[in-house]
Each structure stands twice: as structure tokens, then as C-alpha cells.
mmCIF file of C-alpha atoms in Angstrom:
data_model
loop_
_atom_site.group_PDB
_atom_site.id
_atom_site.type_symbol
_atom_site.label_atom_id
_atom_site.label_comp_id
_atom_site.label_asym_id
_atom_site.label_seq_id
_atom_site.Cartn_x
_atom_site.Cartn_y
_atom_site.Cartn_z
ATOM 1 C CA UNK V 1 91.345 -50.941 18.323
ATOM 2 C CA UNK V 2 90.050 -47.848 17.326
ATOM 3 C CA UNK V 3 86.875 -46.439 15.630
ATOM 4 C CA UNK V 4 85.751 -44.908 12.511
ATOM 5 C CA UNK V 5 87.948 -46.279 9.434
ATOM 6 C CA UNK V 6 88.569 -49.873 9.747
ATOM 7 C CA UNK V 7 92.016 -49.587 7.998
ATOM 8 C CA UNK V 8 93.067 -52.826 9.828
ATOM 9 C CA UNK V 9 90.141 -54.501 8.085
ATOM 10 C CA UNK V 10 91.035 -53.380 4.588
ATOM 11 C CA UNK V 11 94.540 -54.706 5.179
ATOM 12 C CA UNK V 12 93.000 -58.409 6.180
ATOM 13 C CA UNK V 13 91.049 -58.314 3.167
ATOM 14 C CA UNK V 14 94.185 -57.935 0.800
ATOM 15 C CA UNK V 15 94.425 -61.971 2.071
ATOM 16 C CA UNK V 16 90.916 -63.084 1.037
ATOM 17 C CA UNK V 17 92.476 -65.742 -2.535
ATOM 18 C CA UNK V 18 96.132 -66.503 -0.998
ATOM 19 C CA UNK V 19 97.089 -69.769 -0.025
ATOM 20 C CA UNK V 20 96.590 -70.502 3.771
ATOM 21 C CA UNK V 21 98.311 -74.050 3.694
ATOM 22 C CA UNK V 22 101.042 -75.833 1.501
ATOM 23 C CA UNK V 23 99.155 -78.369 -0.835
ATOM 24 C CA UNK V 24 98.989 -81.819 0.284
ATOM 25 C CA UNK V 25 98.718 -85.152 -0.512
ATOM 26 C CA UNK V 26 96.907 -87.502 2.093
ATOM 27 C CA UNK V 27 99.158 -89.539 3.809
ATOM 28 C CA UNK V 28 97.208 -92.731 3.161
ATOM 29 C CA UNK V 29 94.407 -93.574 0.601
ATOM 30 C CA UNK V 30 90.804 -93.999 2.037
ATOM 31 C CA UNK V 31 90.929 -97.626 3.325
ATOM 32 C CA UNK V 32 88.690 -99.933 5.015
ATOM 33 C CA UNK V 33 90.684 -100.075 8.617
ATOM 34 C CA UNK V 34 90.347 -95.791 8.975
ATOM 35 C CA UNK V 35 86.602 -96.499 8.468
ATOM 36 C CA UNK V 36 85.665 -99.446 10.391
ATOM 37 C CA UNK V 37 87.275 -97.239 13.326
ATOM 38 C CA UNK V 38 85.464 -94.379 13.155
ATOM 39 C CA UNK V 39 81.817 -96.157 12.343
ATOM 40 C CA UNK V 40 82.949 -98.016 15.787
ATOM 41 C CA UNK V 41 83.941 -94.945 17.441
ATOM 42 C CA UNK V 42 80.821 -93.104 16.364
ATOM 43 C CA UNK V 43 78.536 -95.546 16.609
ATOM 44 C CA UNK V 44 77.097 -95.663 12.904
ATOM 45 C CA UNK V 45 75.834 -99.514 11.478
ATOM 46 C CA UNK V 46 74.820 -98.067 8.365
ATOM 47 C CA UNK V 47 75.644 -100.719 5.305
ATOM 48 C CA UNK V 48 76.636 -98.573 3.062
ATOM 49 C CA UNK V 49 80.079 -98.204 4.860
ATOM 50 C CA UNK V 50 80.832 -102.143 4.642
ATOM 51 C CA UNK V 51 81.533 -104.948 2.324
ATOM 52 C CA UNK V 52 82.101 -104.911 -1.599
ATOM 53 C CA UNK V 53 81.162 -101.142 -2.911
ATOM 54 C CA UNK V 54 81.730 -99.297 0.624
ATOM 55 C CA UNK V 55 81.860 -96.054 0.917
ATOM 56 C CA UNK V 56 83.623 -93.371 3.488
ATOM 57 C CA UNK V 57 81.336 -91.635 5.649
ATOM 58 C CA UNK V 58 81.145 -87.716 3.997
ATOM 59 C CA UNK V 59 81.765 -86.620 7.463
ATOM 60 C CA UNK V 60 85.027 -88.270 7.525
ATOM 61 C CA UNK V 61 86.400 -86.323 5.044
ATOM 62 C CA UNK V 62 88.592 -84.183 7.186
ATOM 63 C CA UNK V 63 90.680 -87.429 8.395
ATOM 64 C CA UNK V 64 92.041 -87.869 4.767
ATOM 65 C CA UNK V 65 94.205 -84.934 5.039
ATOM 66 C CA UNK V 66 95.410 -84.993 8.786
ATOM 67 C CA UNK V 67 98.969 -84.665 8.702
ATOM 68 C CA UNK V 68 99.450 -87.192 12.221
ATOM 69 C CA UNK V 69 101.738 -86.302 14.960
ATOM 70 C CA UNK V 70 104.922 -85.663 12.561
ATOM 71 C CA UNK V 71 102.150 -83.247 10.873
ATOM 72 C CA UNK V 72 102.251 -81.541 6.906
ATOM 73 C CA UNK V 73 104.792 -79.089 6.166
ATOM 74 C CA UNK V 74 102.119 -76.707 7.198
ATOM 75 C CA UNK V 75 100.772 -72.926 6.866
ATOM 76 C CA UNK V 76 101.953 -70.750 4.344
ATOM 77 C CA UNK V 77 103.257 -67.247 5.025
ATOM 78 C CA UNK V 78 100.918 -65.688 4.402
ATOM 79 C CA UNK V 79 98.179 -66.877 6.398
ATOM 80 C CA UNK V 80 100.760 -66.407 9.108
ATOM 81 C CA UNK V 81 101.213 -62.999 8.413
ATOM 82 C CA UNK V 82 97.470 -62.356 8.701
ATOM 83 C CA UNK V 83 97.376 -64.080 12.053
ATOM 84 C CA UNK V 84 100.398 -62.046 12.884
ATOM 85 C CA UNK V 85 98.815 -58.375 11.681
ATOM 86 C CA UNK V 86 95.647 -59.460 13.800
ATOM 87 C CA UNK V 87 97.959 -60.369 17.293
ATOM 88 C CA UNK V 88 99.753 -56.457 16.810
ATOM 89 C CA UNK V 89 96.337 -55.135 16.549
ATOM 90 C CA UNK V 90 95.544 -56.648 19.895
ATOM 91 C CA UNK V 91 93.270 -59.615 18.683
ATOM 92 C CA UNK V 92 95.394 -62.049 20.684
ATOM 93 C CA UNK V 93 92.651 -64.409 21.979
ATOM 94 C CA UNK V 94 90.964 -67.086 19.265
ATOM 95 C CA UNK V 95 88.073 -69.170 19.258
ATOM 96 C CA UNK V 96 86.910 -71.299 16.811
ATOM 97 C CA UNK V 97 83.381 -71.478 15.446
ATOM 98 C CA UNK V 98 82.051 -73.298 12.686
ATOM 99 C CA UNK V 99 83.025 -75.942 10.252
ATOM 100 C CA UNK V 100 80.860 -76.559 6.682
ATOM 101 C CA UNK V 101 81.408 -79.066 4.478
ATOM 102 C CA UNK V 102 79.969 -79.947 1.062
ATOM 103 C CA UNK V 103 80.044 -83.762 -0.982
ATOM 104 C CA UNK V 104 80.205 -83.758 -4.381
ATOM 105 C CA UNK V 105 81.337 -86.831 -4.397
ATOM 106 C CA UNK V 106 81.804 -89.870 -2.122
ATOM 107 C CA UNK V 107 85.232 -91.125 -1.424
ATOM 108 C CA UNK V 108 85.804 -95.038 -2.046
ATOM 109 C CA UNK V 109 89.091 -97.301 -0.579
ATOM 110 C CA UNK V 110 91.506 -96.980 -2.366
ATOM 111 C CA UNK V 111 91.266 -93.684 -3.253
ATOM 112 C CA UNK V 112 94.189 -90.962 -3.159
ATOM 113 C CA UNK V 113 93.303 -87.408 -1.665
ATOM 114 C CA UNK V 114 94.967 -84.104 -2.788
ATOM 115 C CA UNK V 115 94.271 -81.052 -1.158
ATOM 116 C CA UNK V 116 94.666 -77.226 -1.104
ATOM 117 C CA UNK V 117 93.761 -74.260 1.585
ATOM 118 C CA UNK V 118 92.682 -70.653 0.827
ATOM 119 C CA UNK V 119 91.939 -67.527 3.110
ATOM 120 C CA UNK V 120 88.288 -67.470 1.393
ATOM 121 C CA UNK V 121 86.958 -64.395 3.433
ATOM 122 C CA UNK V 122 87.825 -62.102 6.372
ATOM 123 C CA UNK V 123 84.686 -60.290 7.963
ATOM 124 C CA UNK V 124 84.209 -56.472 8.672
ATOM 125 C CA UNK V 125 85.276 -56.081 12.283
ATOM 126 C CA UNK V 126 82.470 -57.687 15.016
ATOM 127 C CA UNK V 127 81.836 -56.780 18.361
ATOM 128 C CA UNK V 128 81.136 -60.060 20.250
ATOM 129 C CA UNK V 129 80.260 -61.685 23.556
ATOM 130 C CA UNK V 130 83.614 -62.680 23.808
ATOM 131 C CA UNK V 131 85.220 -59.029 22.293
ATOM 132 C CA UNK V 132 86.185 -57.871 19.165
ATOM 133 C CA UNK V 133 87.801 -58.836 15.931
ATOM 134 C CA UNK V 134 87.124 -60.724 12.961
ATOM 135 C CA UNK V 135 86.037 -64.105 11.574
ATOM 136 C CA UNK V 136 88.415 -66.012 9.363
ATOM 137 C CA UNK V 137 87.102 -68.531 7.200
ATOM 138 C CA UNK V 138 89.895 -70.516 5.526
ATOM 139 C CA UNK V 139 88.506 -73.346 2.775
ATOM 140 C CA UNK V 140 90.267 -76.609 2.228
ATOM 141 C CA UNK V 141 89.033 -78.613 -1.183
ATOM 142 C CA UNK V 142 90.090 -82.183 -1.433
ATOM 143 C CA UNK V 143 90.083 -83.677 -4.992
ATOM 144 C CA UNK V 144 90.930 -87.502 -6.425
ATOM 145 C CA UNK V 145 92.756 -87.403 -9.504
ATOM 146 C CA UNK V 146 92.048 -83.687 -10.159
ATOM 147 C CA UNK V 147 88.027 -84.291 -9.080
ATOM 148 C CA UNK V 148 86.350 -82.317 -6.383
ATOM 149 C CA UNK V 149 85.521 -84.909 -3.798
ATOM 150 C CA UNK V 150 85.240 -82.431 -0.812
ATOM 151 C CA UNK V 151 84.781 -78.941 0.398
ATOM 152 C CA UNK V 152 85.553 -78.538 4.552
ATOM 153 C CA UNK V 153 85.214 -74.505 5.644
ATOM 154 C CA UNK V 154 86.674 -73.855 8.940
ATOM 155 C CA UNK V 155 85.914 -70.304 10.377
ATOM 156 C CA UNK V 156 87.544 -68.711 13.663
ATOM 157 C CA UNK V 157 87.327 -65.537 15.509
ATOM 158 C CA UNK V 158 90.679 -63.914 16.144
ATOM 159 C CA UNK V 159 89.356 -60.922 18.431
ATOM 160 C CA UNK V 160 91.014 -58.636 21.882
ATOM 161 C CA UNK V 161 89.314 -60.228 24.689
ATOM 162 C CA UNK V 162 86.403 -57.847 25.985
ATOM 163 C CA UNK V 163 87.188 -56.420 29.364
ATOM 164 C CA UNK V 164 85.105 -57.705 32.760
ATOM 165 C CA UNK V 165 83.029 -54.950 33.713
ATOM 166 C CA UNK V 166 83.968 -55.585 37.643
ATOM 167 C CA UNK V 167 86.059 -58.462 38.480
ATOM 168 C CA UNK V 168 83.734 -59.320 41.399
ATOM 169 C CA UNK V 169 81.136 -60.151 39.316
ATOM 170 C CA UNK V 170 79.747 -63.410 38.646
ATOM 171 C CA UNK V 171 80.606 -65.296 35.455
ATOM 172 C CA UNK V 172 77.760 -66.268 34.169
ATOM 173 C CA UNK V 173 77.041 -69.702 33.025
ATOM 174 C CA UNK V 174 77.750 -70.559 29.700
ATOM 175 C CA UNK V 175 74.342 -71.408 27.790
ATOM 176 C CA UNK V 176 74.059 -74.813 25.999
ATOM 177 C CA UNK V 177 73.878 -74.554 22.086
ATOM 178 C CA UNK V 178 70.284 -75.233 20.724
ATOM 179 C CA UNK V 179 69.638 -75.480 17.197
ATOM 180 C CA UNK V 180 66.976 -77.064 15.116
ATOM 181 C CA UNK V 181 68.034 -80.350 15.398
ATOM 182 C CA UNK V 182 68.363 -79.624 19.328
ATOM 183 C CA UNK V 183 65.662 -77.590 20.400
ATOM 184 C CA UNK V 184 63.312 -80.318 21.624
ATOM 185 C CA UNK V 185 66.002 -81.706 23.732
ATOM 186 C CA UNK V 186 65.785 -78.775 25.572
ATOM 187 C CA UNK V 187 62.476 -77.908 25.594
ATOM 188 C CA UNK V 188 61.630 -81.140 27.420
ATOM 189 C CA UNK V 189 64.438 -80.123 29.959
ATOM 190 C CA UNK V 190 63.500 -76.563 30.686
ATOM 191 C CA UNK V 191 59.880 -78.901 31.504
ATOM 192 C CA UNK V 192 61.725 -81.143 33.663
ATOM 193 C CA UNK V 193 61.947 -84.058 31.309
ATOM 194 C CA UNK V 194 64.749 -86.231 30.216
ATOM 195 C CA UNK V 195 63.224 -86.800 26.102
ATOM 196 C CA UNK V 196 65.374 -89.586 23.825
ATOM 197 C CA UNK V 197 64.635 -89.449 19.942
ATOM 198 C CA UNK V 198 63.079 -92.445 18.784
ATOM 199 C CA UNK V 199 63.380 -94.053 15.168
ATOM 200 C CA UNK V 200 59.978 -94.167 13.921
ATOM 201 C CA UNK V 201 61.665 -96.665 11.163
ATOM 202 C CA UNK V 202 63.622 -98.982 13.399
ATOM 203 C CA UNK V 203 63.035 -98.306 16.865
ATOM 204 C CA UNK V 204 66.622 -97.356 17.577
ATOM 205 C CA UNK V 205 67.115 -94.745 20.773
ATOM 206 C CA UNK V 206 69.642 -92.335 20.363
ATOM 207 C CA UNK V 207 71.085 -89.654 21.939
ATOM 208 C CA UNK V 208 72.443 -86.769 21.172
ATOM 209 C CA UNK V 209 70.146 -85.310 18.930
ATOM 210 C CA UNK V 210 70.334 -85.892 15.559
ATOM 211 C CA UNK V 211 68.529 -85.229 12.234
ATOM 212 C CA UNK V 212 68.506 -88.726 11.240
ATOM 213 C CA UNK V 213 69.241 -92.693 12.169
ATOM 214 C CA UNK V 214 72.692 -93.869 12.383
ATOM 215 C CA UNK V 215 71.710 -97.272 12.321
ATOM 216 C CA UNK V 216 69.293 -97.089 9.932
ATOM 217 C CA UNK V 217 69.055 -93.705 7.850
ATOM 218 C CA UNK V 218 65.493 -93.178 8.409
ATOM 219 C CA UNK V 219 64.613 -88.750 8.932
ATOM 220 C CA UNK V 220 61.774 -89.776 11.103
ATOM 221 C CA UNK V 221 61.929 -89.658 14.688
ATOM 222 C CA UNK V 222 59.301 -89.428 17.782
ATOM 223 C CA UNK V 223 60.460 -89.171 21.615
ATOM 224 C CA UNK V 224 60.456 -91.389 24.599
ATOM 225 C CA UNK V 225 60.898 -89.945 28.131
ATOM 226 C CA UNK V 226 63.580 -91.131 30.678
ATOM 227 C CA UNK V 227 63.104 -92.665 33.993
ATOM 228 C CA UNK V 228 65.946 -90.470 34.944
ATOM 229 C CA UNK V 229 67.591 -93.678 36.123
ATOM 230 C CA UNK V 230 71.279 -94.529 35.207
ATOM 231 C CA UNK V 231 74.607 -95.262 36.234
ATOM 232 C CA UNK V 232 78.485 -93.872 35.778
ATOM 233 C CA UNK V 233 79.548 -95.099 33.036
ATOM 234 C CA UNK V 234 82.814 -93.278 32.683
ATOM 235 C CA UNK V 235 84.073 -90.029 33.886
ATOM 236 C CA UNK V 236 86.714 -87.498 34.461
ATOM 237 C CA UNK V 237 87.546 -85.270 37.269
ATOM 238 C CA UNK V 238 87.923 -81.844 36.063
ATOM 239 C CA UNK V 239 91.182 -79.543 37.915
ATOM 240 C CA UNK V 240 92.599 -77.056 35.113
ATOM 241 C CA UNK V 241 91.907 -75.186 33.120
ATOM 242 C CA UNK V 242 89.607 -73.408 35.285
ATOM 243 C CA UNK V 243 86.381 -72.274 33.527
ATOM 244 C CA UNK V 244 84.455 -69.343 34.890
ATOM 245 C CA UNK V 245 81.529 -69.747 36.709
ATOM 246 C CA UNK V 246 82.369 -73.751 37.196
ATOM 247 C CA UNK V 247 84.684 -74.255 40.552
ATOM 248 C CA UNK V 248 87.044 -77.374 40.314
ATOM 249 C CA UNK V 249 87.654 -79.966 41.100
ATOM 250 C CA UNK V 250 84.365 -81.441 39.860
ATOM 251 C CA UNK V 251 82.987 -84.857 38.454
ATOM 252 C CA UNK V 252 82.059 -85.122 34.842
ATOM 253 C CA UNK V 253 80.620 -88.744 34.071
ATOM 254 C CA UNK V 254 79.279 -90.642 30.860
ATOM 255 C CA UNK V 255 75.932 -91.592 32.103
ATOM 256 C CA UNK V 256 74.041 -94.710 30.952
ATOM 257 C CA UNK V 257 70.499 -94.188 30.833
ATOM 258 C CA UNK V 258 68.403 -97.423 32.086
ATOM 259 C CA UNK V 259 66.835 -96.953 28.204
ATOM 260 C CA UNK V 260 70.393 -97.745 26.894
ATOM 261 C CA UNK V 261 71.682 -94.068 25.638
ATOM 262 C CA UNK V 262 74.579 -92.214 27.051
ATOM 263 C CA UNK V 263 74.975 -88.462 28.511
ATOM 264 C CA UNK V 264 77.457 -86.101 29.111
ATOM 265 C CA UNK V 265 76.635 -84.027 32.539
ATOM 266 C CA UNK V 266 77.883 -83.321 35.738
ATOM 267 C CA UNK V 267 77.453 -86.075 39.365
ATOM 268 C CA UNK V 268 76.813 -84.265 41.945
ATOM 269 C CA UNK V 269 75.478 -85.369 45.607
ATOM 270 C CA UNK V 270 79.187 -86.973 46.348
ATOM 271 C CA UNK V 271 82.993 -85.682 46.426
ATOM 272 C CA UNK V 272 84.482 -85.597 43.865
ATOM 273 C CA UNK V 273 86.826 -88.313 44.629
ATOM 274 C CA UNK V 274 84.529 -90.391 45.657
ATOM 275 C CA UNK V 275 82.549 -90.603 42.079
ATOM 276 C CA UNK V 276 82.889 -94.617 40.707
ATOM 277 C CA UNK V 277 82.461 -96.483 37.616
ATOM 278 C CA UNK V 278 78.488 -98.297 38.488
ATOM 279 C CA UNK V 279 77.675 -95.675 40.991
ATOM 280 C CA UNK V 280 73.856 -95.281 40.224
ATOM 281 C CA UNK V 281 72.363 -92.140 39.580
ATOM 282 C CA UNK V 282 69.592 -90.555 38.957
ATOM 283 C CA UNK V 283 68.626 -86.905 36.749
ATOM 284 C CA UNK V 284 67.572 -83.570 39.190
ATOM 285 C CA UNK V 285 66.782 -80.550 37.090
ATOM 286 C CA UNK V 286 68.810 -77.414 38.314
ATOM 287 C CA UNK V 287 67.800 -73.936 37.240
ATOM 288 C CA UNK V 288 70.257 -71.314 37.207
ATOM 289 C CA UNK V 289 69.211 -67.292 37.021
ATOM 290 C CA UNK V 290 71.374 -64.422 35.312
ATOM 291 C CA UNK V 291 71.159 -61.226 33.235
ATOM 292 C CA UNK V 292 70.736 -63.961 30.675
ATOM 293 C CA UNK V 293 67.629 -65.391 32.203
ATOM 294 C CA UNK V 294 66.194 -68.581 33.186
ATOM 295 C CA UNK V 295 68.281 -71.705 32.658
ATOM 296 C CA UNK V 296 67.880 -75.224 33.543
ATOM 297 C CA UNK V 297 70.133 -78.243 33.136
ATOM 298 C CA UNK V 298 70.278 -81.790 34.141
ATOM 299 C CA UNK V 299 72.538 -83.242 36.422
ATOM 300 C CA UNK V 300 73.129 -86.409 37.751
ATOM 301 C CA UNK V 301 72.774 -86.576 41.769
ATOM 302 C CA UNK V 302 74.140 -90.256 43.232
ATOM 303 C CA UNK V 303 71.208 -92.563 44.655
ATOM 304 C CA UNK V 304 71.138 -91.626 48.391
ATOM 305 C CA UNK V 305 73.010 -94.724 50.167
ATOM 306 C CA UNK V 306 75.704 -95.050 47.706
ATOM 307 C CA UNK V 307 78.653 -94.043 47.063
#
């Protein structure tokens, strides 16, 4: 990819208004079964999703328009010809890296979804981490009976992978994302502490981090610290894809926190293969040094005996 004129980029940007997917209709109405499911799978009590007057959850608004295994008759051609003017240029590799949505209004059982994707922008041409190329952002609005019910942006990089400066070199450690609604999280782990948010309205300990209570809507929120004490509560055992820096096999586990909450993080102390549904464990704080700087994580290390 060359420098000076960005003709490549002023070619992309002839896209920005064209169709990216063949309207749709959802393939079922918003019903009471789709959302029971995902308030179970998520974990959210709130009321407002049950019983006479229920509503969807705005965040499901994506699972309207899923097309399913047999999937919708698809992209159009030309959002395949942008894709396919970015692969000649080089910009093989694609990673995808933020979703927005907006509410106007909330969707109700019974309700039938229609839907529509543009190309909505294509960026100037970035250099990245990762290499460079540019960010497509594609918008899909979902309307009832010709009403705007739903707005879900979905933005990727399409970019040419950025050459390793010496292939002996370390990978370094990919760092965790921390965000406002994150940051204290990790500020109690880079201290060595294990912090759960706390409903200041209803008690309720969750984890991860959110802005507000799934069980009972409240914005307020203190923190309680872990014991560090836990046990497996489910895991995997990682073999491919390999990931840099990370050398497989290793054990990922769902750990249940003595205070009730669940974690995502790796078990160490014990093979691989010998990691168990029960096995207790308990936190150790692992710092990690790059050309990045200082990192710390928490893992889980099996209680010694066990296992």
C-alpha cells in the first residue's frame, strides 16, 4: 500500500449510501420463548421483561434479524465488491471492533421486524497495532410497520497485517480492555485485589462490571473484596488456534467465587489434563513486563493437595 494519494481510499468512499445487505424480514416476531432464554442465559431478573406488558431487552435487538443456520439471502454486491477492492489492495486480514446501537423504541411480542443494511462510512486509511487499512462501519435499522425500532452499527477493520519486526521476538501479551465501566476492576487488580460491584439498592454481587443492576436496575454500586477463594466451575482446554504469546495446551475455567460471582481466567498449578469440575482454587496475582509496561492479571492456582 503505498503513500501520498490515498486513491484506494477515494474509491471505498464511492460505497459510503449503497446497500450492504438484501432487506429482510425477521424470521419470527419478538416472542416471549426468544426472551425468557436470553434473560436466563444472561442472567437479567428485571420485571419489565415478564408477564402482561413485557418488553424485549434493547440489547436483544440484533437476534430479531439473525437469519439461523439456513441464513438470509445475504450481502449485496456491492458491499462485496468493497471487501473485494480492499483484499487486491492487500488488506486481507479483518478484525472486528465495535458495535453501537440506539432504541427509539422498545420492541413488544408479537411484533414483526423489517430491516435494511447500508455501508454508512469508510475511514481515511489507519495505521494500527495490528497494520493498516480502514474501518468499515455498515448500519442495520430495524423498523415495525415502517417505525424505527432499532439502530445496530457494526464497524470492522479490513487492514494488511503489519510485519513482525524479528520473528524471534516475544509476542507480547495482549492487554485486557479497560473502560469506564471497567477501570476499577482493574485498578484493584494491578493492587492485588479481587473487587466485586455491589448494588447499593439491592445488595446483588455481580461480576463483570457493569454500569448498572441486572436484577434490579439500580446505577449505584460500591465494592466488596474477594477472599480469592473458589472452585472450577466449568472449563475448556485450549489446543488451536494458537495465540501468540499464550503456549497450548492450557486450562481456561469458569471460576465460582466463594461470594457467589463467576470469572473467566486461566488454572494454573496443575496439567492441564488434570484440571476438574470442584477442583478448589484460589486467585495469585501475576505481573507480566513488556515494551508495553507493567501488567498484572489474576489467575487461578489449584489449592496445594488437590488435584
Amino acid at each position: 500500500m503505498s503513500e501520498g494519494v490515498d486513491e484506494l481510499g477515494a474509491r471505498l468512499k464511492a460505497y459510503e449510501g449503497r446497500a450492504a445487505a438484501v432487506a429482510g424480514v425477521g424470521k419470527d416476531p419478538v416472542n416471549a420463548p426468544m426472551i425468557r432464554h436470553w434473560c436466563e442465559a444472561m442472567g437479567d431478573t428485571s420485571k419489565a421483561y415478564r408477564g402482561p406488558g413485557a418488553i424485549a431487552p434493547p440489547t436483544m435487538l440484533q437476534v430479531w434479524t439473525m437469519g439461523g443456520l439456513s441464513g438470509h439471502e445475504g450481502r449485496t454486491d456491492a458491499y462485496d465488491e468493497l471487501l473485494g477492492l480492499l483484499d487486491e489492495s492487500g488488506c486481507t486480514s479483518v478484525v472486528a471492533t465495535d458495535c453501537e446501537q440506539e432504541y427509539p423504541r422498545p420492541l413488544r411480542p408479537g411484533d414483526e421486524v423489517t430491516f435494511d443494511a447500508v455501508i454508512e462510512s469508510v475511514s481515511d486509511r489507519k495505521t494500527t497495532k495490528l497494520g493498516t487499512g480502514y474501518f468499515v462501519t455498515t448500519r442495520m435499522d430495524v423498523r415495525v410497520g415502517g417505525e424505527l425500532a432499532g439502530t445496530h452499527r457494526f464497524r470492522i477493520l479490513k487492514y494488511a497485517p503489519a510485519r513482525r519486526k524479528s520473528q524471534a521476538e516475544r509476542p507480547r501479551r495482549p492487554r485486557p480492555v479497560v473502560n469506564r465501566d471497567t477501570a476499577g476492576f482493574w485498578e484493584g487488580v494491578a493492587q492485588h485485589r479481587l473487587l466485586i460491584q455491589r448494588c447499593t439498592g439491592c445488595g446483588t454481587l455481580r461480576h463483570p462490571w457493569l454500569p448498572g443492576c441486572n436484577a434490579c436496575g439500580c446505577l449505584d454500586w460500591d465494592t466488596v473484596e474477594a477472599s480469592g477463594e473458589g472452585t472450577v466451575y466449568s472449563y475448556v482446554v485450549m489446543h488451536h488456534p494458537p495465540f501468540p504469546a499464550f503456549e497450548p495446551p492450557y486450562a481456561v475455567g469458569l471460576i465460582e467465587l466463594a461470594e457467589g460471582v463467576r470469572m473467566v481466567s486461566n488454572v494454573v498449578g496443575v496439567p492441564y489434563d488434570k484440571v476438574r469440575i470442584g477442583l478448589p482454587v484460589r486467585v495469585e496475582f501475576r505481573g507480566y513486563e513488556d515494551e508495553e509496561g507493567a501488567l498484572v492479571l489474576p489467575v487461578f492456582r489449584v489449592v496445594e493437595g488437590e488435584g
